[in-house]
PDB file of C-alpha atoms in Angstrom:
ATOM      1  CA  UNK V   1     -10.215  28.943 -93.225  1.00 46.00           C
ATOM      2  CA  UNK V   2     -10.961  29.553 -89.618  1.00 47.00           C
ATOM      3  CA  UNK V   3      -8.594  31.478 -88.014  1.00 48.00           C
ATOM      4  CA  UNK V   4      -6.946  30.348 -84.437  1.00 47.00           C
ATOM      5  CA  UNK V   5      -7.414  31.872 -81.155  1.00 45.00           C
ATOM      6  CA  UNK V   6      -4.069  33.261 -81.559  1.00 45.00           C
ATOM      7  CA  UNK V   7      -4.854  34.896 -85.021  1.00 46.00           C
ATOM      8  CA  UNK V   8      -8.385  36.413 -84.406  1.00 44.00           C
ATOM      9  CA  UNK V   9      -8.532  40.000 -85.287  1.00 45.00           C
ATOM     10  CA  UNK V  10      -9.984  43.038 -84.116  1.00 44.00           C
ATOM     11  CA  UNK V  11     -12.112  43.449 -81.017  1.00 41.00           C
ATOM     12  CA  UNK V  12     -12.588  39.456 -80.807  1.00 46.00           C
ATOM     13  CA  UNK V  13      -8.757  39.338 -80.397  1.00 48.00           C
ATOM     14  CA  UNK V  14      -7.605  37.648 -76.896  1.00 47.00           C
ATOM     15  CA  UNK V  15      -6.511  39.829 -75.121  1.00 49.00           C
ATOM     16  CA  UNK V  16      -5.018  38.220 -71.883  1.00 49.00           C
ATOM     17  CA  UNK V  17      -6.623  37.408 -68.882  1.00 49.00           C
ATOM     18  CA  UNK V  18      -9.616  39.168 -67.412  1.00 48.00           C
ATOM     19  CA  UNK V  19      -8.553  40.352 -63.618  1.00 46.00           C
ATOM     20  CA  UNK V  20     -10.108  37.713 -61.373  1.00 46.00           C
ATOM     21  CA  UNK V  21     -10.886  35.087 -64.732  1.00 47.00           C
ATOM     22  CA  UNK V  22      -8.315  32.621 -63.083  1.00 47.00           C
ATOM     23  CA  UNK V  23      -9.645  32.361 -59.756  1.00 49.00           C
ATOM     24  CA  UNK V  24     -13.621  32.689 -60.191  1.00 54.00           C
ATOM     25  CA  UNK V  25     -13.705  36.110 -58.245  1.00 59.00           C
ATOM     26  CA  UNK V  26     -15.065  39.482 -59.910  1.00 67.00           C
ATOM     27  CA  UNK V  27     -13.106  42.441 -59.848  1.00 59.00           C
ATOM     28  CA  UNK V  28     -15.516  44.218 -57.385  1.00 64.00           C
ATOM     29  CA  UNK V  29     -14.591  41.391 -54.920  1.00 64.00           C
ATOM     30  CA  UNK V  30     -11.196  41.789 -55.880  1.00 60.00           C
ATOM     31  CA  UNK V  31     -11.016  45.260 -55.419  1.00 63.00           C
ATOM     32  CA  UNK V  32     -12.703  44.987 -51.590  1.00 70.00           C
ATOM     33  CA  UNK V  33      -9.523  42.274 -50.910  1.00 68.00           C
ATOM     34  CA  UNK V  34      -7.262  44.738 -51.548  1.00 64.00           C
ATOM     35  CA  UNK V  35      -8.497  48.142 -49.726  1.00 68.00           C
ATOM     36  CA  UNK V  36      -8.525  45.433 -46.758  1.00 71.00           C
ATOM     37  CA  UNK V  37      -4.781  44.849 -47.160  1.00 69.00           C
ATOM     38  CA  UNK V  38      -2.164  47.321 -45.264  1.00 69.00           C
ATOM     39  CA  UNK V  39      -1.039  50.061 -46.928  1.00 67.00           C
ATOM     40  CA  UNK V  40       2.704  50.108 -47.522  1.00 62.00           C
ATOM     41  CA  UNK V  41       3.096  53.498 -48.938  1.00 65.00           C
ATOM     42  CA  UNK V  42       0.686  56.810 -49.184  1.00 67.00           C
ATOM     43  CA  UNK V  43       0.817  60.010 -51.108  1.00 64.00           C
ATOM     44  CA  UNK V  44       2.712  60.756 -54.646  1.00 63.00           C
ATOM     45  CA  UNK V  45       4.917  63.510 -55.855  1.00 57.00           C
ATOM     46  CA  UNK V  46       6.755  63.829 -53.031  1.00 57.00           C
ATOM     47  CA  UNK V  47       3.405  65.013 -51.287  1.00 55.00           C
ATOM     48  CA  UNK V  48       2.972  63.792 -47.699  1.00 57.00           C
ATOM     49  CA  UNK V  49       0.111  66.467 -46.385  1.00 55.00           C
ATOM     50  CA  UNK V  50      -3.597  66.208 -47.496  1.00 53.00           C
ATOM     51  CA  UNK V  51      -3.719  70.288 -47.713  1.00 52.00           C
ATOM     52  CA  UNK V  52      -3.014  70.125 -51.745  1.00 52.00           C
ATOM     53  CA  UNK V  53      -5.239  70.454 -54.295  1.00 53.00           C
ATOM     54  CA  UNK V  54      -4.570  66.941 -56.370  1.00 56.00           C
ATOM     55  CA  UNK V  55      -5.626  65.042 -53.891  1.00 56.00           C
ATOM     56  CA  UNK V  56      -2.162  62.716 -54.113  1.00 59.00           C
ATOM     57  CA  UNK V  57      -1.846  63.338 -50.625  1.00 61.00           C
ATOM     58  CA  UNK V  58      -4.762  61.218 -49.875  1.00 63.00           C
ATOM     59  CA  UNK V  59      -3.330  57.911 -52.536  1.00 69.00           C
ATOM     60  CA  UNK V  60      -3.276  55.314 -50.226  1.00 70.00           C
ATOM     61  CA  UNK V  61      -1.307  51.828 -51.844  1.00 69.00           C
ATOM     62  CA  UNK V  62      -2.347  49.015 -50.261  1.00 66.00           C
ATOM     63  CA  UNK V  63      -0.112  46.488 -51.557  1.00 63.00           C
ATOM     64  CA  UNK V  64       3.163  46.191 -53.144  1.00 64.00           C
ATOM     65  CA  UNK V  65       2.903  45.901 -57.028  1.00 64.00           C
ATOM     66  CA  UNK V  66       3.309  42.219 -58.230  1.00 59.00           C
ATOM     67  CA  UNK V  67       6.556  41.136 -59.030  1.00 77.00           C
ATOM     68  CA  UNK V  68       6.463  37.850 -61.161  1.00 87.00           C
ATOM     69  CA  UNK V  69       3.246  36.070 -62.503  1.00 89.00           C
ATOM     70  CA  UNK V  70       3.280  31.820 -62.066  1.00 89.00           C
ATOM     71  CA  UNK V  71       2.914  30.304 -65.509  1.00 87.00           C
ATOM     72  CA  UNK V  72       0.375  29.780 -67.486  1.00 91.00           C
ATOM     73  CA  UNK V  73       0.052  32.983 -68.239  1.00 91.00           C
ATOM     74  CA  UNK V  74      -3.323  32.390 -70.055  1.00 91.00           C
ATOM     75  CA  UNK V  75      -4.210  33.935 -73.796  1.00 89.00           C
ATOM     76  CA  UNK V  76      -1.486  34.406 -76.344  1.00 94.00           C
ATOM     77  CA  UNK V  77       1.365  35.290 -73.564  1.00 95.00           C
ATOM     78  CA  UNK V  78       2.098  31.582 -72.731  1.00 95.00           C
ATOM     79  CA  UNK V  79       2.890  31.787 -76.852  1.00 95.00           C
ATOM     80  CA  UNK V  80       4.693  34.833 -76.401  1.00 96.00           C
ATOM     81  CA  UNK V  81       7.227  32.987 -73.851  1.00 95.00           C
ATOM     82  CA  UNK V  82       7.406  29.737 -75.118  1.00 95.00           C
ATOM     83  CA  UNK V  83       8.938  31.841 -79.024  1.00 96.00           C
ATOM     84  CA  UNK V  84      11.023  34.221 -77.418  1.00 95.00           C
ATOM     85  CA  UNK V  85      12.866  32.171 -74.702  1.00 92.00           C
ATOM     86  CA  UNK V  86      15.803  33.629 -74.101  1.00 93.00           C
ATOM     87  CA  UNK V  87      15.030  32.831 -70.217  1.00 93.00           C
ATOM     88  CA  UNK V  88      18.324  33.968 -69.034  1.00 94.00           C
ATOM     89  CA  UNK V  89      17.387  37.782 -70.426  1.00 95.00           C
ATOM     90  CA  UNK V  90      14.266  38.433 -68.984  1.00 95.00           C
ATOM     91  CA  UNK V  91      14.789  38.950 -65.011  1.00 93.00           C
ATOM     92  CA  UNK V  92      10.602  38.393 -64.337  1.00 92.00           C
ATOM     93  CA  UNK V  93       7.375  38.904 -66.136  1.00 94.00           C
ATOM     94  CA  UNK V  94       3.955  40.426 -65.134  1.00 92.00           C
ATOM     95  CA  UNK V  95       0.982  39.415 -66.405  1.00 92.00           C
ATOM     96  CA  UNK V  96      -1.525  41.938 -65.034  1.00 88.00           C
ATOM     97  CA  UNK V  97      -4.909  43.551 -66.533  1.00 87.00           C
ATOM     98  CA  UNK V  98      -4.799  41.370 -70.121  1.00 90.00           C
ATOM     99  CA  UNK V  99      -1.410  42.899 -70.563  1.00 93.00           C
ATOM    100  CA  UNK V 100       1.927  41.018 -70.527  1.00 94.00           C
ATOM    101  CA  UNK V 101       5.262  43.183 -69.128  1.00 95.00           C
ATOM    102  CA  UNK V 102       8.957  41.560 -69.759  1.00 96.00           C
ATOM    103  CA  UNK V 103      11.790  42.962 -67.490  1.00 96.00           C
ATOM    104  CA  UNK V 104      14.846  42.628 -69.571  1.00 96.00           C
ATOM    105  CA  UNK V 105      18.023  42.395 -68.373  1.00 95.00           C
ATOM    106  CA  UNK V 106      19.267  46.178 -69.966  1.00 93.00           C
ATOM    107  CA  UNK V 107      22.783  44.483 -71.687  1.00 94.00           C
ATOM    108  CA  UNK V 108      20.693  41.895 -73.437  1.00 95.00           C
ATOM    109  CA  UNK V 109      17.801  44.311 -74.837  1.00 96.00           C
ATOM    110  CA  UNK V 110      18.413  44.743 -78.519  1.00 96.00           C
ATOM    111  CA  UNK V 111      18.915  40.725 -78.627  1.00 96.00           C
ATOM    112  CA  UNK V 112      15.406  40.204 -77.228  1.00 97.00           C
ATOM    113  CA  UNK V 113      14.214  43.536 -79.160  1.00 97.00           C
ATOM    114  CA  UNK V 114      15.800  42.114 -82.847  1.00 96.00           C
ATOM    115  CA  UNK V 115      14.255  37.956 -81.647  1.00 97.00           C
ATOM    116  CA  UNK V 116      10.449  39.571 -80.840  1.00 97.00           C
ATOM    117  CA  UNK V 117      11.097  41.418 -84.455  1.00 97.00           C
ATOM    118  CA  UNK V 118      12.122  38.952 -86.273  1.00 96.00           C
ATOM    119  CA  UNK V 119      11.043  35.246 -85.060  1.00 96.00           C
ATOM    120  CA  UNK V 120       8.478  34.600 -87.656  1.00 96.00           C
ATOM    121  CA  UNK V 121       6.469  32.888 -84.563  1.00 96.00           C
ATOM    122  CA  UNK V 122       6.285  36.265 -82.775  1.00 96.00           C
ATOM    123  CA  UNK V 123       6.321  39.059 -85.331  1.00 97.00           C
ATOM    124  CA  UNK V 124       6.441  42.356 -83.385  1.00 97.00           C
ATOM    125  CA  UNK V 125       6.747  44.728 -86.296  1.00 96.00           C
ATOM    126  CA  UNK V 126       6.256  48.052 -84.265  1.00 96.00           C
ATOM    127  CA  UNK V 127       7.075  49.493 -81.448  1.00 96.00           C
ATOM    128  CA  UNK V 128       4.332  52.313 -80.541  1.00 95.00           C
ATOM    129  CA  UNK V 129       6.006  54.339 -77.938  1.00 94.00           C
ATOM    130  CA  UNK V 130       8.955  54.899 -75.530  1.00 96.00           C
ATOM    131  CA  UNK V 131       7.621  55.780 -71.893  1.00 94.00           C
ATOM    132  CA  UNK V 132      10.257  57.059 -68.847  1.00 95.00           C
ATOM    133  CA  UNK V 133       9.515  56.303 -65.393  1.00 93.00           C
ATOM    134  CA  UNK V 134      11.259  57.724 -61.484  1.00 93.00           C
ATOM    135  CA  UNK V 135      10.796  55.620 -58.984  1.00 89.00           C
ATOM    136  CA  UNK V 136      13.488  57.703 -56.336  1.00 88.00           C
ATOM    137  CA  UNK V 137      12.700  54.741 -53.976  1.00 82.00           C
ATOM    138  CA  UNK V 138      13.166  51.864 -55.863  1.00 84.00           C
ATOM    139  CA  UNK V 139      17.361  51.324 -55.023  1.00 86.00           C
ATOM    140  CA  UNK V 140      19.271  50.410 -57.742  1.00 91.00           C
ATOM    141  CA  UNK V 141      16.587  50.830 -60.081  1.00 92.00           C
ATOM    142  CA  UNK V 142      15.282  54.392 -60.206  1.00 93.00           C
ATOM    143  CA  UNK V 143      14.875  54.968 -63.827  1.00 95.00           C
ATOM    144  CA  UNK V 144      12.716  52.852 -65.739  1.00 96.00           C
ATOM    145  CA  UNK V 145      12.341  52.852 -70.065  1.00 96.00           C
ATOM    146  CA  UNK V 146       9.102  51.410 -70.847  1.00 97.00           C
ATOM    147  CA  UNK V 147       9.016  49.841 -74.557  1.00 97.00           C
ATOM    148  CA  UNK V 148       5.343  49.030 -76.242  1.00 97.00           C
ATOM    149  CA  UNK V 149       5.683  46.563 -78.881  1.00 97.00           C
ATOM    150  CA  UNK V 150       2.712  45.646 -81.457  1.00 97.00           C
ATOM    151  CA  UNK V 151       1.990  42.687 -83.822  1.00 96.00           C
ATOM    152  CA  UNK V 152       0.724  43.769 -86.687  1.00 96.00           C
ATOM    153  CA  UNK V 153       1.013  39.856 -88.382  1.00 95.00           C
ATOM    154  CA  UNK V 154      -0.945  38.439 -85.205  1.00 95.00           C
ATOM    155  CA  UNK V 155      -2.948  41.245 -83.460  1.00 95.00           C
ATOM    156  CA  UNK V 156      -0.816  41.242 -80.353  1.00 96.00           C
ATOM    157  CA  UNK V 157       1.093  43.615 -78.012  1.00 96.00           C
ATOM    158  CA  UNK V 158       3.817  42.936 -75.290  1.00 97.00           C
ATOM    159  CA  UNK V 159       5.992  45.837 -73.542  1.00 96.00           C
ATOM    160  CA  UNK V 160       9.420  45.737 -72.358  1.00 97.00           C
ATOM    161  CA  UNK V 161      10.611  47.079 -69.097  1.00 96.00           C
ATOM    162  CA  UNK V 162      14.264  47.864 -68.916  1.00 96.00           C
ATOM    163  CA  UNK V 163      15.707  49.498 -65.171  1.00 95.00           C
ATOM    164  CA  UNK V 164      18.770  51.412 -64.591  1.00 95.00           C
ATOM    165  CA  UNK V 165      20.282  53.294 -61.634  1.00 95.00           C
ATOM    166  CA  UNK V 166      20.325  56.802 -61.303  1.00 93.00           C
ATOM    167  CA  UNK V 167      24.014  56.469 -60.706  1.00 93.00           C
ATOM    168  CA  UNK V 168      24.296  54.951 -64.068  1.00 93.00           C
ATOM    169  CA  UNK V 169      21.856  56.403 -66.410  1.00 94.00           C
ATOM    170  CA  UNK V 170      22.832  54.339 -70.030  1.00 96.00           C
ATOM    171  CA  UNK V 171      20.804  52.043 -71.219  1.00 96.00           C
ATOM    172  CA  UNK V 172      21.220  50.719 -75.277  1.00 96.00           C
ATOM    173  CA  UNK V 173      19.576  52.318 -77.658  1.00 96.00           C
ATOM    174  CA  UNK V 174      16.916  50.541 -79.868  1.00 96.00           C
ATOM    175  CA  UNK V 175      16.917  52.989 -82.867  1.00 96.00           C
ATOM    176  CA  UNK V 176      18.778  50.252 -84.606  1.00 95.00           C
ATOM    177  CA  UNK V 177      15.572  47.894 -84.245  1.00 96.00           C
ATOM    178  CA  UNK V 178      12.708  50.105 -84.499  1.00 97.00           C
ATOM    179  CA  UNK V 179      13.936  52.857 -86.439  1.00 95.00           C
ATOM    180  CA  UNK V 180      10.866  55.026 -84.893  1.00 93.00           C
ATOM    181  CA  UNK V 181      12.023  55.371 -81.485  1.00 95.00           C
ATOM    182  CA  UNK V 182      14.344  58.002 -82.862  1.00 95.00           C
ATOM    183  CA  UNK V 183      12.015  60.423 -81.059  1.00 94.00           C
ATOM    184  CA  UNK V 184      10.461  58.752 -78.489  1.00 96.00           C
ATOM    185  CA  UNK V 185      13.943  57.861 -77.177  1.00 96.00           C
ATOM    186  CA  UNK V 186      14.574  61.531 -77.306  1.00 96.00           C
ATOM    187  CA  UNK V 187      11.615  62.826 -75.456  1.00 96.00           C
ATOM    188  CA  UNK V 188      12.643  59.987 -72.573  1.00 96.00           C
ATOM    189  CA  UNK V 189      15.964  61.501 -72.285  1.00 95.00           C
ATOM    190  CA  UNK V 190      14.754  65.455 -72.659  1.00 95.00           C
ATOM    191  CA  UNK V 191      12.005  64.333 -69.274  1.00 94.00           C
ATOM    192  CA  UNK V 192      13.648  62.033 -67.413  1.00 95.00           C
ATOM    193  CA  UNK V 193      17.324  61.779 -67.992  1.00 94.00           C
ATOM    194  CA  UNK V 194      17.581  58.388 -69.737  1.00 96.00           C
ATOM    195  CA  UNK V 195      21.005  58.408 -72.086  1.00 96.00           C
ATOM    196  CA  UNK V 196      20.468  55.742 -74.935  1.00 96.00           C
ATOM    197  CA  UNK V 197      23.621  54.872 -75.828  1.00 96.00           C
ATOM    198  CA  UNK V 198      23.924  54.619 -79.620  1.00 94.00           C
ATOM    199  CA  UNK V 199      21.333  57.012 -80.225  1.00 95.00           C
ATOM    200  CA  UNK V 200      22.172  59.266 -83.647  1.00 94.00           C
ATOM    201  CA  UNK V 201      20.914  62.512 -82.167  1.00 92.00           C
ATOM    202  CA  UNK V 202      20.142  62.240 -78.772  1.00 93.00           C
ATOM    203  CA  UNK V 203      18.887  66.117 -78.217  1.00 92.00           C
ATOM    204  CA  UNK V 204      16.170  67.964 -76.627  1.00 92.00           C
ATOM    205  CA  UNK V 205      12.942  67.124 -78.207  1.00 92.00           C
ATOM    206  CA  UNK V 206      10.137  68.932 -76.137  1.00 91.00           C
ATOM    207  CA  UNK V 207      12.286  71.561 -74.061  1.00 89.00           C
ATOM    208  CA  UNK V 208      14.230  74.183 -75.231  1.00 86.00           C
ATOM    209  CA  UNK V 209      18.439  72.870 -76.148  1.00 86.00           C
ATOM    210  CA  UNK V 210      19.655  74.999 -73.194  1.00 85.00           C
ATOM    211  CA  UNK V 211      16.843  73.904 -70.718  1.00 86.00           C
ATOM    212  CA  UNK V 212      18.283  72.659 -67.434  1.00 86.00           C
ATOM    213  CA  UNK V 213      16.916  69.065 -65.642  1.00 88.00           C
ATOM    214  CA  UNK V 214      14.678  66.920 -66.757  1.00 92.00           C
ATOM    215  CA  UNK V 215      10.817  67.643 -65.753  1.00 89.00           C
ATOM    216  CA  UNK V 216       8.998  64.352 -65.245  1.00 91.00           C
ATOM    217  CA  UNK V 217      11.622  62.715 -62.845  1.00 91.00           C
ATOM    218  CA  UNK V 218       9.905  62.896 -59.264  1.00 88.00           C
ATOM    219  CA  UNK V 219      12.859  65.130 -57.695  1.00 86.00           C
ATOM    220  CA  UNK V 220      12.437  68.093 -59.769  1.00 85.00           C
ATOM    221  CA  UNK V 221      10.664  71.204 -58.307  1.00 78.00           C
ATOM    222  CA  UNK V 222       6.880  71.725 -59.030  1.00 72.00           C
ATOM    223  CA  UNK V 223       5.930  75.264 -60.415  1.00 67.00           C
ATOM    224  CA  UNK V 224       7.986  78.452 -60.294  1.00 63.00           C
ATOM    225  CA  UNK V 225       9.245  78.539 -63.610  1.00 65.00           C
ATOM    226  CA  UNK V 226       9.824  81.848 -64.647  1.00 65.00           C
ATOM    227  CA  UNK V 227       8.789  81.985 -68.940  1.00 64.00           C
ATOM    228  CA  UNK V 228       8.929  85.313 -70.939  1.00 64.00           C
ATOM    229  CA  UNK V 229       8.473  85.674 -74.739  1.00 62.00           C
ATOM    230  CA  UNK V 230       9.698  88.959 -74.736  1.00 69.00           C
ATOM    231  CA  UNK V 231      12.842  89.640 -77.278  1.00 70.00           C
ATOM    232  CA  UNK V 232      12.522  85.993 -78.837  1.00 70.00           C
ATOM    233  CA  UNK V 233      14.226  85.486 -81.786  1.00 72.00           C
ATOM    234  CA  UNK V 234      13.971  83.265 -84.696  1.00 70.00           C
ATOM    235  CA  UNK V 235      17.688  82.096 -86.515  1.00 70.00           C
ATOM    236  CA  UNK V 236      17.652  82.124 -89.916  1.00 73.00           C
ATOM    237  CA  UNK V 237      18.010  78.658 -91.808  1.00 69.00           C
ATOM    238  CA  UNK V 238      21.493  78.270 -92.037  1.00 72.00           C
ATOM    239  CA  UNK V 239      21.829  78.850 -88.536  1.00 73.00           C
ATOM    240  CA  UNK V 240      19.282  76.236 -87.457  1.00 69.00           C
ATOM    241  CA  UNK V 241      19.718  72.887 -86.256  1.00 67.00           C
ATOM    242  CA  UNK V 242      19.956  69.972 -88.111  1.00 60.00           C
ATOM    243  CA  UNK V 243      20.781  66.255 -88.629  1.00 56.00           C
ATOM    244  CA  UNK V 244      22.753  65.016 -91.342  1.00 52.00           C
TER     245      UNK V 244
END
């Protein structure tokens, strides 16, 4: 039996739209368009001089990311929407680079998180990783949780975007849907600040327990960290900590 476009595995699986497919135009062309548009923000990290030695202070954006992509989507994503529904949860999706981003609405994320599970039309069994993002200048929406979600039944992946002030850190917890993001859930809290409410053990994963701040968010100082070894100790088992 021959499978469908949406069920074709490995490297001949579709994976979204090529950059440029939809309107006839290569990327190279593509690319020349946009260093020709103005650049609405320059720099990174906070660095505004081009004496560093990155070389952020020369990043030049010349347009502002893209907010919602027009259906059809093109590939499996038009699949993707049509299954989940659940319109009044997502607040806009991106389809950019052959991948396909949902912004859920933060109260309504284990509902869309247990449907994309669960639906036997959409199947994602796995969720791969938990990423944390600062954007200080994006009001009301500073802190980002990025969720990547895999189908194992159909070859496909879709991520989740969830946003919450930095005046209101809390966003729910998804331990209860994808068991695995135990840790990554815990590393996004121990970098950036993130609290998952409903999180078992929601404790320093990469930094030690009485580290203070959280490393990856854009406001936190660069450098200077003073680290000595010297006099470390090592508690004895019953003295360690652990999870029940």
């Amino acid at each position: 039996m021959t499978a469908g476009p949406e069920e074709t595995h490995g490297s001949e699986a579709p994976q979204g739209p090529a950059p440029g497919e939809s309107s006839g135009k290569l990327p190279a062309k593509l690319g020349e368009e946009r260093l020709e548009a103005p650049v609405v923000r320059s720099g990174m990290f906070g660095v505004s001089t081009t004496g560093d030695t990155s070389g952020y202070g020369r990043l030049r954006v010349h347009q502002a990311p893209l907010l919602d992509t027009p259906r059809p989507y093109g590939g499996y994503f038009d699949t993707i929407a049509d299954s989940l529904g659940m319109a009044d949860a997502i607040e806009h999706v991106v389809v950019s680079h052959g991948e396909m981003t949902l912004y859920v609405k933060r109260d309504r994320l284990l509902e869309v998180a247990a449907k994309l599970r669960d639906d036997p039309a959409l199947r994602f069994e796995l969720c791969t990783g938990v990423s944390g993002v600062h954007y200080p200048d994006d009001t009301e929406r500073e802190l980002h949780a990025v969720y990547h979600l895999a189908s194992i039944t159909y070859n496909r992946r879709v991520r989740l975007e969830v946003c919450t002030p930095d005046s209101d850190r809390h966003i729910p917890s998804l331990v209860s849907v994808y068991p695995a993001c135990n840790w990554h859930e815990r590393e996004t809290w121990d970098f950036f600040g993130i609290v998952f409410d409903g999180h078992p053990a929601l404790t320093r994963i990469q930094m030690p327990d009485d580290w203070k701040g959280h490393p990856q968010r854009k406001d936190y100082p660069l450098g200077g960290i003073p680290v000595e070894y010297r006099g470390a100790t090592i508690p004895p088992p019953d003295e360690r900590r652990h999870y029940e």
